[in-house]
Short mmCIF file of C-alpha atoms in Angstrom, two decimals:
data_model
loop_
_atom_site.label_atom_id
_atom_site.label_comp_id
_atom_site.label_asym_id
_atom_site.label_seq_id
_atom_site.Cartn_x
_atom_site.Cartn_y
_atom_site.Cartn_z
CA MET A 1 0.00 0.00 0.00
CA LYS A 2 1.38 3.38 -0.99
CA LEU A 3 1.81 5.77 1.95
CA PRO A 4 0.36 9.31 1.82
CA ASP A 5 2.91 11.74 0.41
CA PHE A 6 2.77 14.61 2.90
CA GLU A 7 6.14 15.95 1.76
CA SER A 8 4.84 16.76 -1.72
CA LEU A 9 2.00 18.80 -0.20
CA PHE A 10 4.42 21.04 1.68
CA ASP A 11 6.75 21.14 -1.36
CA ALA A 12 3.88 22.55 -3.43
CA ALA A 13 3.04 25.10 -0.71
CA ALA A 14 6.69 26.20 -0.46
CA THR A 15 6.79 26.65 -4.24
CA GLU A 16 3.71 28.90 -4.08
CA PHE A 17 5.39 31.14 -1.48
CA GLU A 18 8.58 31.37 -3.54
CA VAL A 19 6.66 32.14 -6.75
CA ALA A 20 4.65 34.82 -4.96
CA PHE A 21 7.85 36.39 -3.65
CA ARG A 22 9.33 36.61 -7.17
CA ARG A 23 6.06 37.72 -8.77
CA THR A 24 5.41 40.59 -6.35
CA ARG A 25 8.90 42.02 -6.78
CA GLY A 26 7.46 43.84 -9.76
CA GLY A 27 4.89 45.71 -7.69
CA VAL A 28 4.60 49.40 -8.55
CA ARG A 29 4.05 50.52 -4.95
CA PRO A 30 5.44 49.07 -1.68
CA ASP A 31 1.90 48.20 -0.52
CA GLU A 32 1.34 46.18 -3.72
CA ILE A 33 4.44 44.13 -2.95
CA GLY A 34 3.38 43.44 0.61
CA GLU A 35 -0.29 42.74 -0.10
CA GLY A 36 0.49 39.99 -2.61
CA ARG A 37 2.67 38.15 -0.14
CA GLU A 38 0.15 38.55 2.66
CA ASP A 39 -2.55 37.11 0.37
CA VAL A 40 -0.46 33.98 -0.20
CA LEU A 41 -0.11 33.36 3.54
CA ARG A 42 -3.81 33.97 4.16
CA SER A 43 -4.67 31.57 1.32
CA PHE A 44 -2.31 28.96 2.78
CA LEU A 45 -4.00 29.23 6.18
CA GLY A 46 -7.46 29.19 4.61
CA GLU A 47 -6.67 25.95 2.79
CA TRP A 48 -4.73 24.18 5.55
CA LEU A 49 -6.45 25.13 8.80
CA PRO A 50 -9.69 23.41 9.90
CA ASN A 51 -12.90 25.12 8.76
CA SER A 52 -13.55 26.41 12.28
CA TYR A 53 -10.68 28.89 11.78
CA GLY A 54 -10.72 31.88 9.47
CA ALA A 55 -7.85 34.06 8.21
CA THR A 56 -8.41 37.68 7.26
CA HIS A 57 -6.77 41.08 7.71
CA GLY A 58 -7.84 44.34 9.28
CA TYR A 59 -8.18 45.45 12.89
CA VAL A 60 -8.76 43.65 16.20
CA VAL A 61 -11.15 45.58 18.47
CA GLY A 62 -11.97 45.21 22.17
CA LEU A 63 -14.65 46.22 24.65
CA ASN A 64 -12.25 48.71 26.21
CA GLY A 65 -12.61 50.88 23.10
CA ARG A 66 -9.11 50.16 21.80
CA ALA A 67 -8.12 48.72 18.42
CA SER A 68 -4.97 47.20 17.02
CA ARG A 69 -3.05 48.76 14.17
CA GLN A 70 -3.88 47.36 10.74
CA THR A 71 -2.85 43.72 10.91
CA ASP A 72 -1.69 41.55 7.99
CA VAL A 73 -3.25 38.28 9.16
CA ILE A 74 -5.87 37.75 11.87
CA VAL A 75 -6.79 34.15 12.69
CA PHE A 76 -10.31 34.10 14.14
CA ASP A 77 -13.20 31.83 15.11
CA ALA A 78 -14.99 31.38 11.78
CA MET A 79 -17.99 29.63 13.34
CA ARG A 80 -19.22 32.47 15.55
CA CYS A 81 -17.38 35.67 14.60
CA PRO A 82 -19.75 38.43 13.37
CA LYS A 83 -18.92 39.85 9.94
CA PHE A 84 -17.87 43.44 10.46
CA ILE A 85 -16.49 43.82 6.92
CA GLN A 86 -14.79 47.10 5.99
CA ASP A 87 -13.85 46.20 2.42
CA ARG A 88 -15.62 43.31 0.66
CA LYS A 89 -13.14 43.15 -2.20
CA SER A 90 -10.10 42.58 0.03
CA ASP A 91 -12.09 41.07 2.96
CA ARG A 92 -10.67 43.62 5.38
CA ARG A 93 -12.55 43.28 8.67
CA LEU A 94 -12.99 44.46 12.22
CA VAL A 95 -12.52 41.33 14.34
CA PRO A 96 -13.58 41.21 18.01
CA LEU A 97 -10.77 40.26 20.37
CA ALA A 98 -13.08 37.64 21.89
CA GLU A 99 -13.05 35.79 18.54
CA THR A 100 -9.32 36.29 17.82
CA PHE A 101 -6.88 33.40 18.19
CA GLY A 102 -3.84 35.36 17.08
CA VAL A 103 -2.18 37.76 14.66
CA ILE A 104 0.63 37.43 12.12
CA GLU A 105 2.76 40.20 10.67
CA VAL A 106 4.11 39.50 7.17
CA LYS A 107 7.39 41.07 6.07
CA SER A 108 8.93 40.90 2.61
CA THR A 109 12.38 41.58 4.08
CA LEU A 110 13.10 41.29 7.79
CA GLY A 111 15.69 43.55 9.36
CA GLU A 112 15.97 45.52 12.58
CA LYS A 113 13.56 48.19 11.34
CA GLU A 114 10.91 45.62 10.40
CA ILE A 115 11.27 43.77 13.72
CA ASP A 116 10.80 47.02 15.62
CA ASP A 117 7.69 47.75 13.56
CA ALA A 118 6.24 44.32 14.37
CA LEU A 119 7.06 44.75 18.08
CA GLU A 120 5.33 48.13 18.11
CA LYS A 121 2.22 46.61 16.48
CA PHE A 122 2.18 43.73 18.96
CA SER A 123 2.54 46.22 21.82
CA VAL A 124 -0.55 48.12 20.63
CA PHE A 125 -2.38 44.81 20.16
CA SER A 126 -1.62 43.79 23.77
CA LYS A 127 -3.53 46.84 25.00
CA VAL A 128 -6.74 45.71 23.30
CA THR A 129 -8.80 43.99 26.00
CA ASP A 130 -12.38 43.02 26.74
CA TYR A 131 -12.35 44.84 30.07
CA HIS A 132 -14.38 48.02 29.88
CA GLU A 133 -13.20 51.15 31.67
CA ASP A 134 -16.12 50.69 34.09
CA GLY A 135 -14.39 47.60 35.39
CA PHE A 136 -16.45 44.70 34.05
CA ALA A 137 -15.71 41.92 31.61
CA GLY A 138 -18.22 41.73 28.80
CA GLY A 139 -20.06 38.72 27.54
CA GLY A 140 -22.45 36.15 28.91
CA GLU A 141 -25.62 36.16 31.00
CA PHE A 142 -25.86 35.48 34.73
CA ASP A 143 -26.33 32.06 36.29
CA GLU A 144 -27.99 31.74 39.67
CA ILE A 145 -26.30 29.18 41.93
CA GLU A 146 -27.76 28.01 45.24
CA VAL A 147 -25.19 27.62 48.02
CA LYS A 148 -25.19 26.92 51.75
CA SER A 149 -22.98 28.92 54.04
CA ALA A 150 -22.25 29.10 57.76
CA GLU A 151 -20.00 31.17 59.96
CA VAL A 152 -16.95 29.35 61.26
CA LYS A 153 -16.23 30.48 64.80
CA VAL A 154 -12.58 30.71 65.80
CA GLY A 155 -11.51 30.51 69.42
CA TYR A 156 -8.13 30.82 71.06
CA ALA A 157 -6.78 28.37 73.62
CA TYR A 158 -3.50 27.64 75.38
CA GLY A 159 -1.95 24.21 75.47
CA ARG A 160 0.03 22.61 78.27
CA ASP A 161 3.23 23.86 76.69
CA GLY A 162 2.05 27.44 77.12
CA PHE A 163 1.68 28.16 73.37
CA GLY A 164 -1.55 29.55 71.95
CA TYR A 165 -3.60 27.66 69.36
CA ALA A 166 -6.49 28.74 67.18
CA GLU A 167 -9.50 26.47 67.47
CA ARG A 168 -12.15 26.33 64.77
CA LYS A 169 -15.55 25.05 65.73
CA LYS A 170 -17.22 22.94 63.06
CA PRO A 171 -20.64 24.43 62.21
CA GLU A 172 -23.69 22.36 62.92
CA GLU A 173 -26.45 21.75 60.41
CA LYS A 174 -28.70 24.35 62.05
CA ASP A 175 -26.00 27.01 61.53
CA PHE A 176 -26.17 26.86 57.72
CA ARG A 177 -28.22 29.34 55.70
CA ASP A 178 -29.31 29.16 52.06
CA TYR A 179 -28.08 31.81 49.63
CA VAL A 180 -28.41 32.47 45.90
CA VAL A 181 -25.26 33.70 44.15
CA ARG A 182 -25.39 35.31 40.71
CA MET A 183 -22.33 34.58 38.53
CA ARG A 184 -21.40 35.06 34.93
CA PRO A 185 -21.16 31.70 33.09
CA VAL A 186 -17.99 32.87 31.37
CA VAL A 187 -15.37 30.26 30.66
CA GLY A 188 -12.07 32.02 31.18
CA ARG A 189 -9.88 32.33 28.13
CA ARG A 190 -7.03 29.83 28.25
CA GLY A 191 -3.94 31.22 26.57
CA GLU A 192 -3.25 34.67 25.13
CA SER A 193 -3.70 35.45 21.45
CA PHE A 194 -0.54 34.37 19.64
CA ARG A 195 1.79 36.79 17.84
CA ILE A 196 3.91 35.61 14.92
CA VAL A 197 6.15 37.26 12.32
CA PHE A 198 6.43 35.57 8.91
CA ALA A 199 9.07 36.88 6.48
CA TYR A 200 10.22 35.99 2.97
CA LYS A 201 13.88 36.85 3.49
CA LEU A 202 16.34 38.52 5.87
CA ALA A 203 17.89 41.92 5.30
CA GLU A 204 21.48 41.89 4.10
CA GLY A 205 23.88 41.33 6.98
CA PHE A 206 21.06 40.25 9.31
CA SER A 207 20.91 36.68 10.68
CA ILE A 208 18.48 34.46 12.57
CA THR A 209 20.62 34.84 15.69
CA ASP A 210 20.31 38.62 15.29
CA VAL A 211 16.53 38.19 15.29
CA GLU A 212 16.74 36.12 18.48
CA ALA A 213 18.91 38.74 20.18
CA ARG A 214 16.47 41.52 19.25
CA LEU A 215 13.47 39.61 20.61
CA SER A 216 15.32 38.66 23.81
CA GLY A 217 16.02 42.32 24.49
CA SER A 218 12.38 43.36 24.14
CA SER A 219 9.62 43.29 26.76
CA VAL A 220 7.00 42.60 24.07
CA ARG A 221 6.09 38.92 23.76
CA VAL A 222 6.45 37.28 20.35
CA ASP A 223 5.64 33.58 19.99
CA ALA A 224 7.70 32.91 16.86
CA VAL A 225 9.44 34.39 13.81
CA PHE A 226 9.73 32.37 10.58
CA VAL A 227 11.90 33.39 7.62
CA LEU A 228 11.74 31.34 4.41
CA GLY A 229 15.10 29.90 3.40
CA GLU A 230 16.74 31.09 6.63
CA GLY A 231 15.21 29.59 9.77
CA TYR A 232 13.04 30.46 12.74
CA VAL A 233 13.05 31.80 16.29
CA VAL A 234 10.55 30.40 18.82
CA LYS A 235 9.53 31.40 22.33
CA TYR A 236 11.32 29.03 24.71
CA SER A 237 9.08 26.66 26.70
CA GLN A 238 8.71 22.97 27.42
CA GLU A 239 5.90 22.80 24.85
CA THR A 240 7.90 24.38 22.03
CA VAL A 241 11.03 22.34 22.77
CA ALA A 242 8.93 19.16 22.86
CA ARG A 243 7.33 20.01 19.51
CA PHE A 244 10.71 20.75 17.94
CA LYS A 245 12.01 17.38 19.17
CA SER A 246 8.92 15.55 17.96
CA LEU A 247 9.28 17.02 14.47
CA ARG A 248 12.97 16.13 14.28
CA ARG A 249 12.35 12.56 15.46
CA LYS A 250 9.05 12.03 13.61
CA ARG A 251 7.31 11.10 16.85
CA PRO A 252 4.28 12.36 18.80
CA VAL A 253 4.97 14.83 21.61
CA ALA A 254 4.28 12.12 24.19
CA GLY A 255 7.19 10.16 22.73
CA VAL A 256 9.71 12.87 23.64
CA ALA A 257 8.28 13.87 27.04
CA TRP A 258 11.35 12.54 28.89
CA ASP A 259 13.90 13.92 26.46
CA ARG A 260 16.68 15.66 28.39
CA ASP A 261 16.22 19.02 26.62
CA VAL A 262 12.46 18.93 27.23
CA VAL A 263 12.86 18.13 30.92
CA GLU A 264 15.51 20.83 31.38
CA ALA A 265 13.43 23.48 29.59
CA SER A 266 11.54 24.45 32.75
CA TRP A 267 14.63 25.50 34.72
CA ARG A 268 16.35 27.00 31.67
CA ILE A 269 13.49 29.51 31.47
CA TYR A 270 14.20 30.62 35.04
CA SER A 271 17.89 30.95 34.17
CA GLY A 272 17.00 33.61 31.61
CA GLN A 273 16.60 31.82 28.27
CA SER A 274 13.57 33.27 26.50
CA TYR A 275 13.97 32.15 22.84
CA PHE A 276 15.79 29.58 20.75
CA SER A 277 16.73 29.86 17.08
CA ILE A 278 17.17 27.21 14.38
CA GLN A 279 18.73 27.68 10.94
CA GLU A 280 16.63 25.99 8.26
CA ARG A 281 17.40 26.61 4.58
CA GLU A 282 14.73 24.28 3.17
CA SER A 283 11.42 26.15 2.84
CA ARG A 284 9.34 22.96 2.91
CA VAL A 285 10.75 21.96 6.29
CA LEU A 286 10.25 25.46 7.66
CA LEU A 287 6.59 25.42 6.56
CA VAL A 288 6.09 22.09 8.32
CA VAL A 289 7.44 23.61 11.56
CA PHE A 290 5.36 26.78 11.09
CA TYR A 291 2.18 24.78 10.48
CA ALA A 292 2.77 22.38 13.39
CA MET A 293 3.57 25.12 15.90
CA LEU A 294 0.60 27.19 14.69
CA LEU A 295 -1.71 24.24 15.34
CA ASP A 296 -0.21 23.90 18.83
CA LEU A 297 -0.83 27.60 19.54
CA LEU A 298 -4.43 27.28 18.37
CA GLU A 299 -5.00 24.13 20.42
CA ALA A 300 -3.59 25.86 23.51
CA GLN A 301 -6.44 28.39 23.46
CA ARG A 302 -10.06 28.20 24.48
CA LEU A 303 -12.06 31.32 23.74
CA GLY A 304 -14.42 32.44 26.47
CA ALA A 305 -18.03 33.50 26.14
CA SER A 306 -18.59 36.66 24.11
CA ASN A 307 -21.37 39.07 23.28
CA ALA A 308 -21.09 40.85 19.94
CA THR A 309 -23.92 43.19 20.95
CA ASP A 310 -21.73 44.63 23.72
CA LEU A 311 -19.11 45.37 21.08
CA VAL A 312 -21.67 47.17 18.92
CA ALA A 313 -22.75 49.19 21.98
CA VAL A 314 -19.17 50.28 22.68
CA TRP A 315 -18.14 51.00 19.09
CA ALA A 316 -21.26 51.84 17.05
CA ALA A 317 -23.87 53.31 19.40
CA PRO A 318 -24.22 57.11 19.56
CA SER A 319 -21.90 58.70 22.09
CA SER A 320 -23.28 60.21 25.30
CA SER A 321 -22.59 63.67 23.89
CA GLU A 322 -24.94 62.98 20.97
CA VAL A 323 -27.93 61.66 22.92
CA GLU A 324 -29.46 62.30 26.30
CA ASP A 325 -28.83 59.50 28.76
CA GLU A 326 -32.48 59.21 29.67
CA TRP A 327 -35.11 56.58 29.26
CA GLU A 328 -38.74 57.55 29.61
CA PRO A 329 -41.04 54.60 28.83
CA ASP A 330 -44.51 55.37 27.64
#
């Protein structure tokens, strides 16, 4: 029986990226060059990611009234995200933070200037939250939960040794009272939105180790940087080291759980290591790593409950200066 040829799939994808890079060199304006290469990455994600994920570009917006800068690629929840479309032709959208899994900045050439630009964009993105200035988290209705509660009385006694001890008296059944607690049924978001840089080449005189050094010296978190034909830099953690080892050994993550480098990753983080870099000249292999680590980042997240109507109220409703804040029912 002939085995599935996964390698040819990634070979074809790598060829598409390389062709797009050569084709868009002839762009008249800088934005034409960049847009073509961003389109290729969005198309790749649209074809390769499960249907529950969407890939677009535009702005990420939050309930706190903040928005990201224009973002090249936004990976979002395609099953429940409302369609706030700014430009139908290019599919530029406003995407709620609550439906955003992560963002990717695409660079034709990656040098120090381009890294700083990506870091600045990610810094702005980190300030977009779903916590309103009034101090509440949006989304979800209230659940009413019945609980029993009793006061625990604490006494103070001295032992034979002369030391004092606190004594807690166990409440009796008659001491308990019934209460109803109202709580939001919001499942907390597990994992922050990821931030990735994807580049077609490095600037002259700039190396993958230079990229790692620049990221290590910044307070802005970046999950990974991938550069075709050059290599990649990844945020250092047990999970990322384990995935790297699993890809190299062609084994599931569970099969490398006791690898020495994976086990040591936890204390290496405390010793100050924040990133690791790998040189990889073969674009197909780099795309395999990019795709695998992207799936891991997506799997590591669980989006909480959201309410698109709250977002409309914050962003689209008339401001208080335009209408009187009064309600007089008939």
